[in-house]
Short mmCIF file of C-alpha atoms in Angstrom, two decimals:
data_model
loop_
_atom_site.label_atom_id
_atom_site.label_comp_id
_atom_site.label_asym_id
_atom_site.label_seq_id
_atom_site.Cartn_x
_atom_site.Cartn_y
_atom_site.Cartn_z
CA MET A 71 -15.65 12.81 -14.70
CA MET A 72 -16.04 14.72 -18.23
CA PRO A 73 -16.61 13.39 -21.52
CA ALA A 74 -13.05 12.71 -23.06
CA ARG A 75 -13.86 13.41 -26.69
CA GLY A 76 -11.15 11.39 -27.77
CA TYR A 77 -8.34 13.22 -25.29
CA ASP A 78 -8.25 9.50 -23.58
CA MET A 79 -6.73 7.57 -26.58
CA THR A 80 -2.93 7.83 -25.40
CA PRO A 81 -1.30 8.90 -22.09
CA THR A 82 0.80 11.02 -23.87
CA MET A 83 -1.93 13.76 -25.13
CA TYR A 84 -3.58 16.87 -22.24
CA SER A 85 -7.02 17.77 -22.86
CA PRO A 86 -7.75 21.10 -23.84
CA ASP A 87 -8.40 21.63 -19.93
CA GLY A 88 -4.86 20.28 -19.13
CA ARG A 89 -5.60 16.25 -17.76
CA ILE A 90 -4.25 13.42 -19.07
CA TYR A 91 -7.34 11.08 -18.87
CA GLN A 92 -5.48 8.09 -18.61
CA VAL A 93 -3.50 8.83 -15.78
CA GLU A 94 -7.20 9.78 -14.34
CA TYR A 95 -8.84 6.41 -15.23
CA ALA A 96 -6.04 4.47 -13.51
CA ILE A 97 -5.93 6.37 -10.07
CA GLU A 98 -9.73 5.54 -10.57
CA THR A 99 -8.99 1.85 -10.98
CA VAL A 100 -6.97 2.11 -7.57
CA LYS A 101 -10.07 3.78 -5.68
CA ARG A 102 -11.67 0.75 -6.86
CA GLY A 103 -9.63 -1.71 -5.29
CA THR A 104 -9.75 -3.17 -1.85
CA LEU A 105 -8.63 -1.49 1.08
CA ALA A 106 -4.79 -1.39 1.96
CA ILE A 107 -3.29 0.47 5.23
CA GLY A 108 0.20 1.38 6.11
CA ILE A 109 0.93 2.73 9.35
CA LYS A 110 4.49 3.87 10.90
CA ALA A 111 4.84 3.11 14.78
CA LYS A 112 7.76 3.77 17.20
CA ASP A 113 9.65 0.41 17.07
CA GLY A 114 7.86 -0.63 13.23
CA VAL A 115 5.89 -0.51 10.39
CA ILE A 116 2.98 -2.35 9.68
CA MET A 117 0.85 -3.06 6.40
CA ALA A 118 -2.72 -4.69 6.08
CA VAL A 119 -4.63 -5.78 3.98
CA GLU A 120 -8.59 -6.38 2.87
CA GLU A 121 -9.16 -9.62 1.25
CA ILE A 122 -12.03 -11.20 0.67
CA PRO A 123 -12.01 -15.03 0.45
CA ARG A 124 -13.70 -17.32 -1.41
CA LYS A 125 -14.36 -20.21 -0.20
CA LEU A 126 -12.25 -22.89 -1.60
CA GLN A 127 -9.30 -20.60 -1.79
CA VAL A 128 -6.28 -21.47 0.10
CA ALA A 129 -5.73 -20.33 3.56
CA GLY A 130 -2.86 -18.17 4.72
CA VAL A 131 -1.96 -16.91 1.04
CA THR A 132 -1.59 -13.13 0.32
CA GLN A 133 -1.93 -11.28 -2.92
CA LYS A 134 -1.62 -8.07 -1.64
CA ILE A 135 1.38 -8.06 0.65
CA PHE A 136 4.96 -8.81 -1.34
CA GLN A 137 8.50 -8.52 0.15
CA VAL A 138 10.99 -6.54 -1.50
CA ASP A 139 13.94 -7.10 0.46
CA ASP A 140 14.62 -8.21 3.89
CA HIS A 141 13.47 -5.02 5.47
CA ILE A 142 10.71 -3.69 2.77
CA GLY A 143 7.47 -4.93 1.67
CA VAL A 144 4.68 -3.37 -0.30
CA ALA A 145 1.03 -3.70 0.12
CA ALA A 146 -1.22 -3.11 -2.99
CA ALA A 147 -4.97 -1.75 -3.95
CA GLY A 148 -5.98 -1.64 -7.48
CA TYR A 149 -5.32 -4.01 -10.57
CA ILE A 150 -2.58 -6.85 -8.64
CA PRO A 151 -1.07 -7.92 -11.65
CA ASP A 152 0.59 -4.58 -12.39
CA ALA A 153 1.41 -4.77 -8.30
CA ARG A 154 3.23 -8.25 -8.89
CA THR A 155 5.19 -6.21 -11.88
CA GLN A 156 6.19 -3.40 -9.96
CA VAL A 157 7.59 -5.71 -7.34
CA ASP A 158 9.60 -8.04 -9.63
CA ASP A 159 11.40 -4.98 -10.68
CA ALA A 160 11.73 -3.35 -6.94
CA ARG A 161 13.24 -6.91 -6.41
CA SER A 162 15.77 -6.47 -8.98
CA PHE A 163 16.64 -3.11 -8.28
CA SER A 164 17.20 -3.60 -4.48
CA GLN A 165 19.51 -7.02 -5.30
CA SER A 166 21.52 -4.83 -7.71
CA HIS A 167 21.85 -1.96 -4.82
CA LYS A 168 23.02 -4.66 -2.57
CA LEU A 169 25.72 -6.08 -5.35
CA ILE A 170 27.21 -2.57 -6.07
CA TYR A 171 27.09 -0.69 -2.97
CA ASP A 172 27.31 -3.61 -0.47
CA MET A 173 24.40 -2.17 1.81
CA GLN A 174 20.61 -2.77 2.01
CA VAL A 175 18.98 -0.16 -0.21
CA ASP A 176 16.83 2.27 1.52
CA VAL A 177 13.19 2.78 1.62
CA GLU A 178 12.58 5.69 -0.11
CA THR A 179 15.30 5.13 -3.04
CA VAL A 180 13.12 1.97 -3.57
CA ALA A 181 9.48 4.18 -3.64
CA LYS A 182 11.24 6.89 -5.48
CA HIS A 183 12.31 4.08 -8.30
CA LEU A 184 8.89 2.25 -8.67
CA ALA A 185 7.34 6.23 -9.08
CA ASP A 186 10.16 6.65 -11.63
CA LYS A 187 8.90 3.39 -13.19
CA CYS A 188 4.99 5.14 -12.96
CA HIS A 189 6.01 8.27 -14.62
CA GLN A 190 7.38 6.57 -17.93
CA TYR A 191 4.45 4.58 -18.48
CA THR A 192 2.61 8.11 -18.84
CA GLN A 193 5.10 9.19 -21.17
CA TYR A 194 4.91 6.72 -24.33
CA SER A 195 2.07 6.18 -26.28
CA GLY A 196 1.55 2.20 -26.85
CA VAL A 197 1.53 1.82 -23.07
CA ARG A 198 -0.71 2.45 -20.55
CA PRO A 199 -0.01 3.77 -16.94
CA PHE A 200 -0.12 0.92 -14.35
CA GLY A 201 -3.67 1.06 -12.76
CA VAL A 202 -1.98 0.04 -9.23
CA SER A 203 -0.97 2.31 -5.98
CA LEU A 204 1.29 0.83 -3.87
CA ILE A 205 2.24 1.49 0.01
CA ILE A 206 5.95 0.79 0.27
CA ALA A 207 7.07 0.40 4.24
CA GLY A 208 10.31 -0.66 5.83
CA VAL A 209 13.17 0.20 8.18
CA ASP A 210 16.55 1.45 7.21
CA GLN A 211 18.81 3.58 8.65
CA ARG A 212 16.72 6.34 8.40
CA GLY A 213 14.25 5.01 10.59
CA ASN A 214 10.37 3.62 9.79
CA LEU A 215 8.99 4.58 6.94
CA VAL A 216 5.81 4.40 5.01
CA TYR A 217 5.89 5.65 1.07
CA VAL A 218 3.07 5.84 -1.08
CA THR A 219 2.84 5.78 -4.50
CA ASP A 220 0.20 6.14 -7.40
CA PRO A 221 -0.28 5.96 -11.63
CA SER A 222 0.85 9.48 -11.76
CA GLY A 223 4.87 8.89 -10.87
CA THR A 224 4.05 10.85 -7.44
CA PHE A 225 4.83 9.64 -4.11
CA VAL A 226 4.92 10.54 -0.63
CA SER A 227 5.60 9.82 3.05
CA TYR A 228 3.03 9.19 5.31
CA ALA A 229 2.80 8.29 9.04
CA ALA A 230 -0.22 6.58 8.22
CA VAL A 231 -2.09 5.93 5.28
CA ALA A 232 -4.98 4.06 3.70
CA ILE A 233 -5.81 3.32 -0.16
CA GLY A 234 -8.02 1.66 -2.54
CA SER A 235 -12.11 1.81 -2.24
CA GLY A 236 -13.23 3.63 1.15
CA ALA A 237 -9.87 5.10 1.40
CA GLU A 238 -11.53 8.66 2.13
CA ASP A 239 -13.24 7.72 5.43
CA VAL A 240 -10.11 5.77 6.57
CA ASN A 241 -7.86 8.45 6.09
CA VAL A 242 -10.19 10.95 8.26
CA PHE A 243 -10.22 7.42 10.79
CA LEU A 244 -6.42 7.13 10.78
CA GLU A 245 -5.99 11.38 11.40
CA LYS A 246 -8.38 11.28 14.45
CA ASN A 247 -6.98 8.15 15.79
CA TYR A 248 -3.34 7.78 14.83
CA LYS A 249 -0.66 8.80 17.73
CA ASP A 250 3.28 9.40 16.98
CA GLU A 251 4.16 7.27 19.96
CA MET A 252 2.07 3.91 19.06
CA SER A 253 3.70 0.60 19.33
CA ILE A 254 3.55 -1.69 16.91
CA ASP A 255 0.94 -3.60 18.35
CA ASP A 256 -1.30 -0.54 18.74
CA ALA A 257 -0.74 0.41 15.10
CA ALA A 258 -1.71 -3.04 13.99
CA ALA A 259 -5.01 -2.71 15.95
CA LEU A 260 -5.43 0.62 14.59
CA ALA A 261 -5.07 -0.92 11.06
CA ILE A 262 -8.15 -3.82 12.02
CA ALA A 263 -9.89 -0.74 13.21
CA ALA A 264 -9.68 1.39 10.04
CA ILE A 265 -10.62 -1.80 7.85
CA ASP A 266 -13.77 -2.94 9.67
CA LEU A 267 -15.04 0.85 9.48
CA LYS A 268 -17.32 -0.62 6.91
CA GLY A 269 -18.48 -3.38 9.18
CA GLU A 270 -19.48 -6.10 6.88
CA TYR A 271 -17.61 -8.72 8.73
CA LYS A 272 -19.20 -9.33 12.16
CA ASP A 273 -16.35 -10.60 14.59
CA GLU A 274 -14.36 -12.24 11.73
CA THR A 275 -10.98 -11.55 10.68
CA LYS A 276 -10.52 -13.80 7.60
CA HIS A 277 -10.64 -10.68 5.10
CA ILE A 278 -7.46 -9.30 6.86
CA LYS A 279 -3.54 -10.09 5.78
CA MET A 280 -0.85 -8.44 8.01
CA ALA A 281 2.68 -8.24 7.90
CA LYS A 282 5.04 -6.25 9.87
CA VAL A 283 8.74 -5.06 9.96
CA THR A 284 9.96 -4.12 13.67
CA LYS A 285 12.71 -1.70 14.84
CA GLU A 286 14.84 -4.85 16.36
CA LYS A 287 14.78 -7.33 13.74
CA LYS A 288 14.30 -5.54 10.24
CA ILE A 289 12.84 -8.39 8.72
CA LEU A 290 9.17 -8.17 7.09
CA GLU A 291 7.25 -10.38 8.83
CA LYS A 292 3.54 -12.15 8.31
CA ILE A 293 1.30 -11.65 11.33
CA SER A 294 -0.19 -14.87 12.05
CA ASP A 295 -4.36 -15.42 12.08
CA ALA A 296 -4.07 -16.20 15.89
CA ASP A 297 -2.33 -12.38 16.51
CA ILE A 298 -4.56 -10.98 13.89
CA ASP A 299 -7.92 -11.88 16.20
CA LYS A 300 -5.98 -10.85 19.20
CA TYR A 301 -5.36 -7.11 17.61
CA SER A 302 -8.74 -7.38 16.86
CA LYS A 303 -10.05 -7.49 20.01
CA MET A 304 -7.86 -4.96 20.57
CA ALA A 305 -9.01 -2.67 18.33
CA LYS A 306 -12.71 -3.00 19.63
CA GLN A 307 -11.44 -1.82 22.98
CA LYS A 308 -9.74 0.86 22.03
CA PHE A 309 -11.29 2.55 18.51
CA PRO A 310 -15.23 1.75 19.89
CA LYS A 311 -17.21 2.08 16.31
CA GLN A 312 -19.39 5.27 16.59
CA SER A 313 -22.94 4.31 17.02
#
């Protein structure tokens, strides 16, 4: 990255070449975060994150997958305290929508709301952009949906996407292996295969946390460690690593 030469003191200042350096720094923070993946299947959506546990860390608790509403979940990559702030805001927004309109909020509406908040933090001096990207995934009346927001305030819909460290290589892998008619089990296996591309963990799944929202139940459910092990075996059969 070129020297900012004082143009990075505030997110409201453009550099002479038309860049906003603080937004670029925030996006770089996301690229240094651990991997998060969202995949849309024919019968639901999958969220998976890479979490490197410490030896004495309490098992079964994820810090990077959050529930926003019954039918919507969020996976984060980047500066996680910023993610918690955004998730709290999304929860309040979702409950307000339910009280006002007597119906569940759409996934796209939540994604747009969070993206608008991110954009607001690029427009005022004295604040900094959020250093986190979010995968917002869920099932609503429009179907199974996956969106990604970034620190600039952009939000985009995807069939399958990865954010965080190594996301470029993982997205290439997803482009090659994703199929529109995948079942949620196949999508879970694909997510595990994508996270394991780096191959740092041999025959282990302790570093993976997953959640799903099925078209049938429309409720965010945590995927158990036993099921993750099962999907890991499926991943090795369906998506063998290239030597």
